């Protein structure tokens, strides 16, 4: 079966005052193992909501969502999520932040320390391991957040506008590195991006969403040679 299987998924946000927003309506999407899927669409179409549901961070209102054969009821250990902004813990060093998933999942620290260093080097943060988040620029913090999402070698990587805050050159470099990580790890990737050229460059398929309520308008197969 597919790696990610979403069927007839709806999401309604309800506030304490009784207001309701239907953020997602009737979302059905299968993602194959090892596939790279991008999600594009205007602000408010539910991209972040869909990723948060797949990450197990918020509940769906109805429908089914299965990752690697497991029905979603919370975060799964084989899933890594990169957020729009890095949300690092200010009292921990960069290295300490990258190791957070290892500790949360109760994995053996020493098995992942080298990988954490390698990832930090990959994103150009070698030498910053012992610094604190406030000592780094926003873009550097975001790159540390990417390392944190990848440190436990997740087989599914969910990314919400991960490079949005980076300058154009770093962004292009990170896209190339992302392709390399993807090719080497065989991971399944779902990327939310505002950039259609980026989606086309990186993905096997592009999911186009429309707002009010958030729906899938179209799914486009991309068949281009990769760099
Ligand atoms: P995006 O860049 O995806 O458009 P937003 O600015 O819409 O992000 O949302 C930023 C954060 O605020 C998200 O975590 C989202 O869940 C939350 N959020 C967005 N709209 C509302 C809302 N109406 N009420 C409460 N939280 C919201
Ligand atoms: P996108 O990521 O495509 O910008 P979002 O998933 O952030 O879209 O938001 C989809 C819709 O849900 C928007 O109308 C937004 O205002 C609403 N929304 C998002 N988060 C919340 C929240 N925590 N509470 C209430 N409404 C929300």
Short mmCIF file of C-alpha atoms and ligand atoms in Angstrom, two decimals:
data_model
loop_
_atom_site.label_atom_id
_atom_site.label_comp_id
_atom_site.label_asym_id
_atom_site.label_seq_id
_atom_site.Cartn_x
_atom_site.Cartn_y
_atom_site.Cartn_z
CA UNK A 1 0.00 0.00 0.00
CA UNK A 2 0.99 3.68 -0.04
CA UNK A 3 3.20 5.30 2.59
CA UNK A 4 0.62 8.00 3.33
CA UNK A 5 -3.07 7.30 2.76
CA UNK A 6 -5.55 10.10 3.36
CA UNK A 7 -9.22 9.48 2.60
CA UNK A 8 -12.17 11.92 2.79
CA UNK A 9 -10.43 14.04 5.40
CA UNK A 10 -12.15 17.11 6.88
CA UNK A 11 -10.91 19.60 9.43
CA UNK A 12 -13.10 22.11 11.25
CA UNK A 13 -11.47 24.46 13.78
CA UNK A 14 -13.82 25.35 16.61
CA UNK A 15 -13.11 28.24 18.95
CA UNK A 16 -14.33 28.52 22.53
CA UNK A 17 -16.82 31.16 21.42
CA UNK A 18 -18.40 28.70 19.01
CA UNK A 19 -16.94 30.04 15.75
CA UNK A 20 -16.16 27.39 13.18
CA UNK A 21 -13.71 27.46 10.29
CA UNK A 22 -13.69 24.60 7.85
CA UNK A 23 -10.00 24.45 6.99
CA UNK A 24 -10.04 21.22 4.96
CA UNK A 25 -12.81 19.52 3.03
CA UNK A 26 -12.82 16.12 1.41
CA UNK A 27 -9.05 15.66 1.12
CA UNK A 28 -8.02 12.33 -0.42
CA UNK A 29 -4.37 11.73 -1.25
CA UNK A 30 -2.06 8.72 -1.46
CA UNK A 31 1.71 9.20 -1.35
CA UNK A 32 3.90 6.29 -2.43
CA UNK A 33 6.97 5.16 -0.49
CA UNK A 34 9.94 7.24 -1.61
CA UNK A 35 7.77 9.77 -3.41
CA UNK A 36 8.36 13.55 -3.21
CA UNK A 37 5.08 15.47 -3.19
CA UNK A 38 4.73 19.26 -2.99
CA UNK A 39 1.63 21.12 -1.87
CA UNK A 40 1.00 24.60 -3.28
CA UNK A 41 -1.90 27.02 -2.97
CA UNK A 42 -2.80 30.47 -1.66
CA UNK A 43 -2.52 31.44 2.00
CA UNK A 44 -5.38 29.99 4.04
CA UNK A 45 -6.06 26.96 1.80
CA UNK A 46 -5.16 24.57 4.60
CA UNK A 47 -1.61 23.50 3.71
CA UNK A 48 -0.27 23.91 7.24
CA UNK A 49 -3.37 22.26 8.69
CA UNK A 50 -2.92 19.21 6.47
CA UNK A 51 0.77 18.86 7.43
CA UNK A 52 -0.01 19.27 11.14
CA UNK A 53 -2.59 16.49 10.87
CA UNK A 54 -0.05 14.22 9.13
CA UNK A 55 2.50 15.08 11.83
CA UNK A 56 -0.04 14.01 14.46
CA UNK A 57 0.01 17.46 16.06
CA UNK A 58 -3.70 18.22 15.66
CA UNK A 59 -6.68 15.88 15.22
CA UNK A 60 -8.72 15.60 12.05
CA UNK A 61 -12.48 16.12 12.29
CA UNK A 62 -13.38 13.18 10.05
CA UNK A 63 -11.90 10.84 7.47
CA UNK A 64 -8.94 8.47 7.66
CA UNK A 65 -5.21 9.16 7.73
CA UNK A 66 -2.70 6.29 7.71
CA UNK A 67 1.10 6.50 7.64
CA UNK A 68 3.17 3.35 7.05
CA UNK A 69 0.16 1.22 7.84
CA UNK A 70 -0.59 2.96 11.14
CA UNK A 71 -3.74 4.95 11.71
CA UNK A 72 -2.77 8.44 12.92
CA UNK A 73 -3.61 9.15 16.55
CA UNK A 74 -0.60 11.31 17.41
CA UNK A 75 2.99 11.88 16.30
CA UNK A 76 4.71 8.80 14.82
CA UNK A 77 8.43 8.23 15.54
CA UNK A 78 9.29 7.66 11.86
CA UNK A 79 7.98 11.11 10.89
CA UNK A 80 10.09 14.30 10.95
CA UNK A 81 8.54 17.76 10.65
CA UNK A 82 10.19 21.03 9.63
CA UNK A 83 8.15 24.07 10.69
CA UNK A 84 7.88 27.48 9.00
CA UNK A 85 9.98 28.99 11.76
CA UNK A 86 12.51 27.06 13.72
CA UNK A 87 10.89 27.15 17.21
CA UNK A 88 14.17 26.22 18.90
CA UNK A 89 14.36 25.93 22.69
CA UNK A 90 16.16 29.14 23.79
CA UNK A 91 17.80 27.53 26.84
CA UNK A 92 19.48 24.78 24.82
CA UNK A 93 22.48 24.96 22.53
CA UNK A 94 22.12 24.37 18.80
CA UNK A 95 23.47 20.84 19.25
CA UNK A 96 21.11 20.29 22.20
CA UNK A 97 18.18 21.45 20.09
CA UNK A 98 19.06 19.13 17.21
CA UNK A 99 19.15 16.18 19.66
CA UNK A 100 15.64 16.85 21.04
CA UNK A 101 13.87 14.15 18.95
CA UNK A 102 16.45 11.57 20.07
CA UNK A 103 15.68 12.33 23.71
CA UNK A 104 11.90 12.51 23.24
CA UNK A 105 11.94 9.13 21.53
CA UNK A 106 14.26 7.63 24.12
CA UNK A 107 16.91 6.66 21.59
CA UNK A 108 20.58 6.08 22.46
CA UNK A 109 22.20 9.56 22.27
CA UNK A 110 25.68 8.40 21.31
CA UNK A 111 24.33 6.64 18.18
CA UNK A 112 23.07 9.97 16.81
CA UNK A 113 25.70 12.50 17.90
CA UNK A 114 27.81 12.09 14.78
CA UNK A 115 24.75 12.31 12.56
CA UNK A 116 23.74 15.53 14.33
CA UNK A 117 27.21 16.99 13.64
CA UNK A 118 27.12 15.84 10.00
CA UNK A 119 23.73 17.46 9.48
CA UNK A 120 24.89 20.72 11.06
CA UNK A 121 27.90 20.71 8.75
CA UNK A 122 25.65 19.99 5.77
CA UNK A 123 23.64 23.16 6.43
CA UNK A 124 26.75 25.25 7.13
CA UNK A 125 26.46 25.37 10.92
CA UNK A 126 29.65 23.57 11.89
CA UNK A 127 31.30 25.60 14.61
CA UNK A 128 27.93 26.77 15.96
CA UNK A 129 27.09 23.59 17.90
CA UNK A 130 27.65 25.19 21.31
CA UNK A 131 25.97 28.53 20.54
CA UNK A 132 22.49 29.39 21.73
CA UNK A 133 19.63 30.17 19.29
CA UNK A 134 19.67 33.93 20.02
CA UNK A 135 23.30 34.03 18.86
CA UNK A 136 22.27 32.90 15.35
CA UNK A 137 20.37 34.68 12.56
CA UNK A 138 16.81 33.63 11.75
CA UNK A 139 17.95 31.73 8.67
CA UNK A 140 20.61 29.87 10.66
CA UNK A 141 18.03 28.93 13.30
CA UNK A 142 15.79 27.64 10.53
CA UNK A 143 18.63 25.48 9.21
CA UNK A 144 19.15 24.08 12.71
CA UNK A 145 15.42 23.27 12.77
CA UNK A 146 15.90 21.27 9.58
CA UNK A 147 18.69 19.26 11.25
CA UNK A 148 16.40 18.61 14.22
CA UNK A 149 13.72 17.23 11.88
CA UNK A 150 16.19 14.86 10.18
CA UNK A 151 18.38 13.68 13.08
CA UNK A 152 16.41 10.51 13.85
CA UNK A 153 16.52 9.42 10.20
CA UNK A 154 12.77 9.72 9.65
CA UNK A 155 11.36 7.73 6.74
CA UNK A 156 8.68 10.41 6.25
CA UNK A 157 9.68 14.08 6.16
CA UNK A 158 7.02 16.80 6.35
CA UNK A 159 8.19 20.33 5.55
CA UNK A 160 6.14 23.52 5.91
CA UNK A 161 7.80 26.31 3.88
CA UNK A 162 11.14 25.27 5.33
CA UNK A 163 13.28 27.63 3.28
CA UNK A 164 10.91 30.60 3.14
CA UNK A 165 13.02 32.71 5.50
CA UNK A 166 16.32 31.93 3.78
CA UNK A 167 18.05 34.14 1.23
CA UNK A 168 17.82 33.02 -2.41
CA UNK A 169 21.28 31.46 -2.60
CA UNK A 170 20.97 29.50 0.63
CA UNK A 171 17.53 28.43 -0.48
CA UNK A 172 18.82 27.06 -3.76
CA UNK A 173 21.66 25.29 -1.96
CA UNK A 174 19.23 23.79 0.58
CA UNK A 175 16.96 22.57 -2.22
CA UNK A 176 19.88 20.74 -3.78
CA UNK A 177 20.83 19.24 -0.42
CA UNK A 178 17.23 18.23 0.14
CA UNK A 179 17.26 16.37 -3.18
CA UNK A 180 20.49 14.66 -2.14
CA UNK A 181 19.09 13.62 1.26
CA UNK A 182 15.99 12.35 -0.48
CA UNK A 183 17.95 10.35 -3.06
CA UNK A 184 20.27 8.85 -0.44
CA UNK A 185 17.68 8.04 2.21
CA UNK A 186 14.78 6.94 0.04
CA UNK A 187 12.52 8.89 2.38
CA UNK A 188 9.02 10.01 1.53
CA UNK A 189 8.73 13.81 1.47
CA UNK A 190 5.73 16.13 1.60
CA UNK A 191 6.76 19.78 1.11
CA UNK A 192 4.54 22.84 1.45
CA UNK A 193 5.91 25.71 -0.61
CA UNK A 194 4.71 29.03 -2.02
CA UNK A 195 7.08 28.59 -4.96
CA UNK A 196 5.64 26.74 -7.94
CA UNK A 197 9.07 26.57 -9.71
CA UNK A 198 10.50 24.99 -6.54
CA UNK A 199 7.64 22.48 -6.41
CA UNK A 200 8.15 21.55 -10.05
CA UNK A 201 11.93 21.28 -9.63
CA UNK A 202 11.77 19.06 -6.56
CA UNK A 203 8.68 16.89 -6.80
CA UNK A 204 7.23 13.82 -8.42
CA UNK A 205 3.77 15.33 -8.01
CA UNK A 206 2.39 18.76 -7.18
CA UNK A 207 -0.86 19.00 -5.22
CA UNK A 208 -2.66 22.30 -5.94
CA UNK A 209 -5.10 23.43 -3.22
CA UNK A 210 -7.84 26.09 -3.18
CA UNK A 211 -9.25 27.87 -0.10
CA UNK A 212 -12.66 28.28 1.60
CA UNK A 213 -12.80 25.45 2.32
CA UNK A 214 -9.39 23.94 1.64
CA UNK A 215 -9.71 21.39 -1.15
CA UNK A 216 -7.45 19.67 -3.62
CA UNK A 217 -8.05 21.35 -6.97
CA UNK A 218 -5.60 19.36 -9.02
CA UNK A 219 -2.71 16.90 -8.76
CA UNK A 220 -0.03 17.35 -11.42
CA UNK A 221 2.50 14.67 -12.37
CA UNK A 222 5.98 16.08 -12.94
CA UNK A 223 8.26 14.15 -15.25
CA UNK A 224 11.46 16.16 -15.55
CA UNK A 225 15.10 15.04 -15.41
CA UNK A 226 16.59 15.90 -12.00
CA UNK A 227 19.80 17.92 -11.57
P1 LIG B 1 0.57 30.66 6.68
O1 LIG B 1 1.93 31.21 6.45
O2 LIG B 1 0.52 29.16 6.53
O3 LIG B 1 -0.50 31.33 5.92
P2 LIG B 1 -0.76 31.74 8.98
O4 LIG B 1 -0.18 33.09 9.16
O5 LIG B 1 -2.10 31.55 8.33
O6 LIG B 1 0.32 30.84 8.25
O7 LIG B 1 -0.84 30.99 10.38
C1 LIG B 1 0.22 31.02 11.29
C2 LIG B 1 -0.18 30.19 12.51
O8 LIG B 1 -1.38 30.72 13.10
C3 LIG B 1 -0.47 28.75 12.17
O9 LIG B 1 0.10 27.94 13.16
C4 LIG B 1 -1.98 28.62 12.19
O10 LIG B 1 -2.39 27.33 12.66
C5 LIG B 1 -2.39 29.71 13.16
N1 LIG B 1 -3.65 30.32 12.72
C6 LIG B 1 -3.95 30.71 11.47
N2 LIG B 1 -5.19 31.22 11.41
C7 LIG B 1 -5.69 31.15 12.68
C8 LIG B 1 -6.92 31.50 13.26
N3 LIG B 1 -7.92 32.04 12.57
N4 LIG B 1 -7.07 31.31 14.60
C9 LIG B 1 -6.08 30.76 15.31
N5 LIG B 1 -4.88 30.38 14.81
C10 LIG B 1 -4.69 30.57 13.50
P1 LIG B 2 -2.25 27.72 4.85
O1 LIG B 2 -1.17 26.94 5.53
O2 LIG B 2 -2.57 27.18 3.48
O3 LIG B 2 -2.02 29.18 4.86
P2 LIG B 2 -3.79 27.11 7.23
O4 LIG B 2 -3.82 25.62 7.34
O5 LIG B 2 -2.83 27.87 8.06
O6 LIG B 2 -3.60 27.47 5.69
O7 LIG B 2 -5.25 27.68 7.50
C1 LIG B 2 -6.41 27.17 6.85
C2 LIG B 2 -7.62 27.87 7.42
O8 LIG B 2 -7.81 27.48 8.76
C3 LIG B 2 -7.52 29.38 7.44
O9 LIG B 2 -8.82 29.89 7.22
C4 LIG B 2 -7.04 29.67 8.84
O10 LIG B 2 -7.41 30.97 9.27
C5 LIG B 2 -7.75 28.59 9.63
N1 LIG B 2 -6.98 28.18 10.83
C6 LIG B 2 -5.72 27.71 10.85
N2 LIG B 2 -5.33 27.42 12.10
C7 LIG B 2 -6.38 27.72 12.89
C8 LIG B 2 -6.62 27.61 14.29
N3 LIG B 2 -5.68 27.15 15.13
N4 LIG B 2 -7.83 28.00 14.76
C9 LIG B 2 -8.79 28.46 13.92
N5 LIG B 2 -8.63 28.58 12.60
C10 LIG B 2 -7.45 28.20 12.07
#
